Amino acid sequence: MIRSLKEEDIPLILSWYNWYIEHSEATFETEQLSLQEFQDRVHMIMKTYPWIILEEDGKPVGYAYLASFIPRAAYDWTIDLAIYLDPEQRGKGYGDLLMDAVIEIAKKAGYVNMVSIITKGNIPSEKLHEKHGFVKMGEFDESGYKFGKWLGVTYYTLRLNPPAKHPDKPINPEI
């Protein structure tokens, strides 16, 4: 089941995100976040963008959210995507379910483009995005330094809706 994030989900999904910070190159953050820091981030994002939870048998197993790609008004129709799974639930198809849901939400909201920035070499994430129609648009080598090495990123994009001549502002839809 896909639903909106609830306040009581925040400590659990923070534990997942902190796991990725400590054990993965999926995020370029290098220091774990406190509950307050993460709550502030979630609340700021949810003022404008959707944040969804995927549940399996009543238990959260992953989340996805949309956020500003670049915080300038002309970019309002292009959004950034993030998907994270419970580290113990990877490889079960939950990423596909979240991706399908967040793409549909973004289309209905009126966004034109979705961008996802993936650490180079994150093959599962690259394959997930390509499976859902994302196209590799550019690479930046040695953009971040984590775990004692330089890491690059790949930008993937997905066209959600055709660009309108005079577009309405996208809306944060109810989930």
PDB file of N, CA and C in Angstrom, residues 5-7 9-11 13-14 17 29 33-49 51 65-67:
ATOM      1  N   LEU A   5       3.474   9.984   3.998  1.00  0.00           N
ATOM      2  CA  LEU A   5       4.288   9.866   5.198  1.00  0.00           C
ATOM      3  C   LEU A   5       3.529  10.437   6.390  1.00  0.00           C
ATOM      4  N   LYS A   6       3.633   9.769   7.519  1.00  0.00           N
ATOM      5  CA  LYS A   6       3.051  10.251   8.772  1.00  0.00           C
ATOM      6  C   LYS A   6       4.180  10.624   9.718  1.00  0.00           C
ATOM      7  N   GLU A   7       3.894  11.493  10.638  1.00  0.00           N
ATOM      8  CA  GLU A   7       4.899  11.944  11.605  1.00  0.00           C
ATOM      9  C   GLU A   7       5.559  10.759  12.320  1.00  0.00           C
ATOM     10  N   ASP A   9       6.276   7.944  11.223  1.00  0.00           N
ATOM     11  CA  ASP A   9       7.205   7.211  10.353  1.00  0.00           C
ATOM     12  C   ASP A   9       8.622   7.774  10.405  1.00  0.00           C
ATOM     13  N   ILE A  10       8.753   9.022  10.816  1.00  0.00           N
ATOM     14  CA  ILE A  10      10.032   9.725  10.670  1.00  0.00           C
ATOM     15  C   ILE A  10      11.184   9.033  11.396  1.00  0.00           C
ATOM     16  N   PRO A  11      11.050   8.600  12.655  1.00  0.00           N
ATOM     17  CA  PRO A  11      12.200   7.933  13.290  1.00  0.00           C
ATOM     18  C   PRO A  11      12.646   6.661  12.549  1.00  0.00           C
ATOM     19  N   ILE A  13      12.239   5.882   9.240  1.00  0.00           N
ATOM     20  CA  ILE A  13      12.891   6.140   7.962  1.00  0.00           C
ATOM     21  C   ILE A  13      14.222   6.875   8.160  1.00  0.00           C
ATOM     22  N   LEU A  14      14.349   7.629   9.247  1.00  0.00           N
ATOM     23  CA  LEU A  14      15.643   8.219   9.576  1.00  0.00           C
ATOM     24  C   LEU A  14      16.658   7.113   9.853  1.00  0.00           C
ATOM     25  N   TYR A  17      17.819   5.936   6.537  1.00  0.00           N
ATOM     26  CA  TYR A  17      18.656   6.920   5.857  1.00  0.00           C
ATOM     27  C   TYR A  17      20.037   7.003   6.519  1.00  0.00           C
ATOM     28  N   GLU A  29      25.832  12.369   1.764  1.00  0.00           N
ATOM     29  CA  GLU A  29      25.957  12.841   3.140  1.00  0.00           C
ATOM     30  C   GLU A  29      26.954  11.941   3.851  1.00  0.00           C
ATOM     31  N   LEU A  33      22.247  12.084  10.544  1.00  0.00           N
ATOM     32  CA  LEU A  33      21.357  13.183  10.905  1.00  0.00           C
ATOM     33  C   LEU A  33      20.693  12.892  12.241  1.00  0.00           C
ATOM     34  N   SER A  34      20.455  13.933  13.007  1.00  0.00           N
ATOM     35  CA  SER A  34      19.676  13.792  14.229  1.00  0.00           C
ATOM     36  C   SER A  34      18.199  13.730  13.846  1.00  0.00           C
ATOM     37  N   LEU A  35      17.394  13.292  14.793  1.00  0.00           N
ATOM     38  CA  LEU A  35      15.954  13.257  14.554  1.00  0.00           C
ATOM     39  C   LEU A  35      15.434  14.655  14.233  1.00  0.00           C
ATOM     40  N   GLN A  36      15.891  15.664  14.955  1.00  0.00           N
ATOM     41  CA  GLN A  36      15.418  17.025  14.708  1.00  0.00           C
ATOM     42  C   GLN A  36      15.816  17.514  13.323  1.00  0.00           C
ATOM     43  N   GLU A  37      17.050  17.256  12.913  1.00  0.00           N
ATOM     44  CA  GLU A  37      17.497  17.664  11.577  1.00  0.00           C
ATOM     45  C   GLU A  37      16.647  17.002  10.493  1.00  0.00           C
ATOM     46  N   PHE A  38      16.391  15.723  10.671  1.00  0.00           N
ATOM     47  CA  PHE A  38      15.616  14.996   9.663  1.00  0.00           C
ATOM     48  C   PHE A  38      14.157  15.451   9.664  1.00  0.00           C
ATOM     49  N   GLN A  39      13.578  15.641  10.847  1.00  0.00           N
ATOM     50  CA  GLN A  39      12.203  16.145  10.922  1.00  0.00           C
ATOM     51  C   GLN A  39      12.091  17.495  10.225  1.00  0.00           C
ATOM     52  N   ASP A  40      13.034  18.379  10.475  1.00  0.00           N
ATOM     53  CA  ASP A  40      13.008  19.696   9.834  1.00  0.00           C
ATOM     54  C   ASP A  40      13.062  19.555   8.316  1.00  0.00           C
ATOM     55  N   ARG A  41      13.905  18.665   7.828  1.00  0.00           N
ATOM     56  CA  ARG A  41      14.028  18.440   6.389  1.00  0.00           C
ATOM     57  C   ARG A  41      12.721  17.897   5.813  1.00  0.00           C
ATOM     58  N   VAL A  42      12.164  16.902   6.468  1.00  0.00           N
ATOM     59  CA  VAL A  42      10.908  16.304   6.001  1.00  0.00           C
ATOM     60  C   VAL A  42       9.798  17.352   5.965  1.00  0.00           C
ATOM     61  N   HIS A  43       9.666  18.113   7.039  1.00  0.00           N
ATOM     62  CA  HIS A  43       8.599  19.118   7.106  1.00  0.00           C
ATOM     63  C   HIS A  43       8.769  20.184   6.024  1.00  0.00           C
ATOM     64  N   MET A  44       9.995  20.596   5.774  1.00  0.00           N
ATOM     65  CA  MET A  44      10.258  21.601   4.737  1.00  0.00           C
ATOM     66  C   MET A  44       9.863  21.056   3.358  1.00  0.00           C
ATOM     67  N   ILE A  45      10.269  19.836   3.067  1.00  0.00           N
ATOM     68  CA  ILE A  45       9.948  19.240   1.765  1.00  0.00           C
ATOM     69  C   ILE A  45       8.438  19.078   1.611  1.00  0.00           C
ATOM     70  N   MET A  46       7.775  18.595   2.657  1.00  0.00           N
ATOM     71  CA  MET A  46       6.347  18.292   2.551  1.00  0.00           C
ATOM     72  C   MET A  46       5.462  19.532   2.477  1.00  0.00           C
ATOM     73  N   LYS A  47       6.026  20.712   2.709  1.00  0.00           N
ATOM     74  CA  LYS A  47       5.248  21.933   2.502  1.00  0.00           C
ATOM     75  C   LYS A  47       4.874  22.087   1.034  1.00  0.00           C
ATOM     76  N   THR A  48       5.711  21.553   0.153  1.00  0.00           N
ATOM     77  CA  THR A  48       5.529  21.759  -1.282  1.00  0.00           C
ATOM     78  C   THR A  48       5.421  20.467  -2.073  1.00  0.00           C
ATOM     79  N   TYR A  49       6.048  19.409  -1.596  1.00  0.00           N
ATOM     80  CA  TYR A  49       6.180  18.182  -2.393  1.00  0.00           C
ATOM     81  C   TYR A  49       5.656  16.960  -1.644  1.00  0.00           C
ATOM     82  N   TRP A  51       5.640  13.139  -0.166  1.00  0.00           N
ATOM     83  CA  TRP A  51       6.571  12.162   0.420  1.00  0.00           C
ATOM     84  C   TRP A  51       5.718  10.944   0.723  1.00  0.00           C
ATOM     85  N   TYR A  65      10.300  10.504  -2.243  1.00  0.00           N
ATOM     86  CA  TYR A  65       9.815  11.884  -2.167  1.00  0.00           C
ATOM     87  C   TYR A  65      10.321  12.668  -3.352  1.00  0.00           C
ATOM     88  N   LEU A  66       9.611  13.746  -3.619  1.00  0.00           N
ATOM     89  CA  LEU A  66      10.006  14.690  -4.649  1.00  0.00           C
ATOM     90  C   LEU A  66      10.477  15.957  -3.947  1.00  0.00           C
ATOM     91  N   ALA A  67      11.404  16.643  -4.588  1.00  0.00           N
ATOM     92  CA  ALA A  67      11.931  17.880  -4.008  1.00  0.00           C
ATOM     93  C   ALA A  67      12.354  18.811  -5.133  1.00  0.00           C
TER      94      ALA A  67
END
